[in-house]
PDB file of C-alpha atoms in Angstrom:
ATOM      1  CA  MET A   1       4.181  13.828   6.699  1.00 51.00           C
ATOM      2  CA  ARG A   2       7.075  11.161   6.626  1.00 58.00           C
ATOM      3  CA  GLY A   3       5.935   8.023   5.191  1.00 71.00           C
ATOM      4  CA  GLU A   4       2.734   9.322   3.398  1.00 86.00           C
ATOM      5  CA  ALA A   5       2.392   8.526  -0.434  1.00 87.00           C
ATOM      6  CA  ALA A   6      -0.388   9.531  -2.505  1.00 87.00           C
ATOM      7  CA  LEU A   7      -2.053   7.197  -5.307  1.00 91.00           C
ATOM      8  CA  ARG A   8      -4.387   8.384  -7.940  1.00 88.00           C
ATOM      9  CA  VAL A   9      -7.745   6.571  -8.251  1.00 88.00           C
ATOM     10  CA  GLY A  10      -9.960   7.956 -10.690  1.00 82.00           C
ATOM     11  CA  GLY A  11      -9.985  11.659 -10.028  1.00 83.00           C
ATOM     12  CA  ALA A  12      -9.067  11.424  -6.405  1.00 84.00           C
ATOM     13  CA  ALA A  13      -5.543  11.477  -4.951  1.00 88.00           C
ATOM     14  CA  ILE A  14      -5.490   8.970  -2.125  1.00 92.00           C
ATOM     15  CA  THR A  15      -3.088   9.446   0.908  1.00 93.00           C
ATOM     16  CA  LEU A  16      -1.568   6.123   1.963  1.00 93.00           C
ATOM     17  CA  ARG A  17      -0.244   6.438   5.640  1.00 92.00           C
ATOM     18  CA  PRO A  18       1.325   3.129   7.029  1.00 91.00           C
ATOM     19  CA  THR A  19       0.384   3.678  10.604  1.00 90.00           C
ATOM     20  CA  PHE A  20       1.066   0.840  13.080  1.00 89.00           C
ATOM     21  CA  ALA A  21      -2.607  -0.087  13.182  1.00 93.00           C
ATOM     22  CA  ARG A  22      -2.808  -0.088   9.359  1.00 93.00           C
ATOM     23  CA  LEU A  23       0.332  -2.055   9.099  1.00 92.00           C
ATOM     24  CA  VAL A  24      -0.940  -4.803  11.773  1.00 93.00           C
ATOM     25  CA  ALA A  25      -4.320  -5.043   9.742  1.00 96.00           C
ATOM     26  CA  ALA A  26      -2.095  -5.664   6.461  1.00 95.00           C
ATOM     27  CA  GLU A  27       0.010  -8.221   8.399  1.00 94.00           C
ATOM     28  CA  GLY A  28      -3.247 -10.082   9.476  1.00 97.00           C
ATOM     29  CA  GLU A  29      -4.240 -10.344   5.815  1.00 97.00           C
ATOM     30  CA  LEU A  30      -0.748 -10.765   4.070  1.00 96.00           C
ATOM     31  CA  GLY A  31       1.543 -12.320   6.877  1.00 96.00           C
ATOM     32  CA  SER A  32       4.552 -11.316   7.865  1.00 94.00           C
ATOM     33  CA  LEU A  33       5.527  -7.582   6.597  1.00 93.00           C
ATOM     34  CA  PHE A  34       9.203  -8.678   6.650  1.00 91.00           C
ATOM     35  CA  ALA A  35       8.278 -11.696   4.284  1.00 95.00           C
ATOM     36  CA  LEU A  36       6.431  -9.128   1.977  1.00 94.00           C
ATOM     37  CA  VAL A  37       9.483  -6.935   1.929  1.00 93.00           C
ATOM     38  CA  GLU A  38      11.547  -9.836   1.042  1.00 94.00           C
ATOM     39  CA  ARG A  39       9.254 -11.173  -1.720  1.00 95.00           C
ATOM     40  CA  ALA A  40       9.279  -7.392  -3.123  1.00 93.00           C
ATOM     41  CA  ALA A  41      13.070  -7.386  -3.256  1.00 93.00           C
ATOM     42  CA  ASP A  42      13.122 -10.493  -5.015  1.00 95.00           C
ATOM     43  CA  GLY A  43      10.467  -9.336  -7.257  1.00 92.00           C
ATOM     44  CA  ARG A  44       7.806 -11.816  -6.204  1.00 95.00           C
ATOM     45  CA  ILE A  45       5.278  -9.556  -4.752  1.00 95.00           C
ATOM     46  CA  THR A  46       1.929 -10.142  -6.277  1.00 95.00           C
ATOM     47  CA  LEU A  47      -0.426  -7.736  -7.821  1.00 94.00           C
ATOM     48  CA  ALA A  48      -2.932  -8.480  -5.035  1.00 96.00           C
ATOM     49  CA  GLU A  49      -0.612  -8.215  -2.082  1.00 97.00           C
ATOM     50  CA  MET A  50       0.508  -4.687  -3.355  1.00 96.00           C
ATOM     51  CA  VAL A  51      -3.229  -3.460  -3.392  1.00 97.00           C
ATOM     52  CA  ALA A  52      -3.824  -5.167  -0.184  1.00 97.00           C
ATOM     53  CA  LEU A  53      -1.291  -3.054   1.256  1.00 96.00           C
ATOM     54  CA  PHE A  54      -2.330   0.170  -0.241  1.00 96.00           C
ATOM     55  CA  TRP A  55      -5.905  -0.662   0.936  1.00 97.00           C
ATOM     56  CA  HIS A  56      -4.900  -1.071   4.608  1.00 96.00           C
ATOM     57  CA  CYS A  57      -2.796   2.232   4.547  1.00 95.00           C
ATOM     58  CA  ARG A  58      -5.630   4.410   2.763  1.00 94.00           C
ATOM     59  CA  HIS A  59      -6.296   7.508   4.672  1.00 92.00           C
ATOM     60  CA  ASP A  60      -9.456   9.434   4.466  1.00 87.00           C
ATOM     61  CA  ALA A  61     -10.354   7.763   1.134  1.00 89.00           C
ATOM     62  CA  PRO A  62     -13.777   8.969  -0.418  1.00 89.00           C
ATOM     63  CA  GLU A  63     -16.367   6.189  -0.046  1.00 89.00           C
ATOM     64  CA  SER A  64     -16.378   5.664  -3.895  1.00 88.00           C
ATOM     65  CA  VAL A  65     -12.803   4.305  -3.667  1.00 92.00           C
ATOM     66  CA  THR A  66     -13.547   0.416  -3.193  1.00 93.00           C
ATOM     67  CA  ARG A  67     -10.811  -2.170  -2.984  1.00 95.00           C
ATOM     68  CA  GLU A  68     -11.823  -3.426  -6.530  1.00 95.00           C
ATOM     69  CA  ARG A  69     -11.588   0.169  -7.762  1.00 94.00           C
ATOM     70  CA  LEU A  70      -8.192   0.526  -6.070  1.00 95.00           C
ATOM     71  CA  GLY A  71      -7.064  -2.514  -7.698  1.00 95.00           C
ATOM     72  CA  GLU A  72      -8.288  -1.283 -11.113  1.00 94.00           C
ATOM     73  CA  ALA A  73      -6.637   2.021 -10.607  1.00 93.00           C
ATOM     74  CA  VAL A  74      -3.213   0.141  -9.837  1.00 94.00           C
ATOM     75  CA  ALA A  75      -3.551  -1.972 -12.997  1.00 94.00           C
ATOM     76  CA  GLU A  76      -4.497   1.034 -15.142  1.00 93.00           C
ATOM     77  CA  ALA A  77      -1.419   3.059 -13.952  1.00 91.00           C
ATOM     78  CA  GLY A  78       1.007   0.125 -14.308  1.00 91.00           C
ATOM     79  CA  LEU A  79       3.539  -1.130 -12.392  1.00 90.00           C
ATOM     80  CA  ALA A  80       5.974   1.561 -13.048  1.00 90.00           C
ATOM     81  CA  ALA A  81       3.801   4.270 -11.849  1.00 90.00           C
ATOM     82  CA  VAL A  82       2.895   2.492  -8.523  1.00 93.00           C
ATOM     83  CA  THR A  83       6.400   0.932  -7.698  1.00 93.00           C
ATOM     84  CA  PRO A  84       7.550   4.405  -6.191  1.00 92.00           C
ATOM     85  CA  VAL A  85       4.661   4.333  -3.869  1.00 92.00           C
ATOM     86  CA  LEU A  86       5.288   0.647  -2.914  1.00 93.00           C
ATOM     87  CA  LYS A  87       8.812   1.182  -2.241  1.00 92.00           C
ATOM     88  CA  LEU A  88       8.173   4.159   0.057  1.00 89.00           C
ATOM     89  CA  LEU A  89       5.606   2.216   2.140  1.00 89.00           C
ATOM     90  CA  LEU A  90       7.953  -0.800   2.385  1.00 90.00           C
ATOM     91  CA  ARG A  91      10.817   1.349   3.494  1.00 88.00           C
ATOM     92  CA  GLN A  92       8.494   2.659   6.437  1.00 83.00           C
ATOM     93  CA  VAL A  93       7.971  -0.848   7.466  1.00 80.00           C
ATOM     94  CA  LEU A  94      11.690  -1.253   7.551  1.00 84.00           C
ATOM     95  CA  ALA A  95      12.776   2.112   9.005  1.00 81.00           C
ATOM     96  CA  GLY A  96       9.580   3.040  11.263  1.00 68.00           C
ATOM     97  CA  ARG A  97       9.319   6.585  12.158  1.00 55.00           C
TER      98      ARG A  97
END
């Protein structure tokens, strides 16, 4: 499906789906998504912001995937591995469906 991304957390592939409701929830925590996109473009997005966006966009994740575990998985994978996932989600914020 357009806009979906997958992220490995432990042995599970977590689907990230940036629906309207999920993006609204992310915006409630992170502030303006446009500002988030600008920070990301400038290389100023924080790890906490990235994990928060991923957390709010998760779809049908197992209960064992807590926010803390998601953050650990992002740190373990490294920024080079998760940046393409972030870019895809941010592109959807800008482009819509």
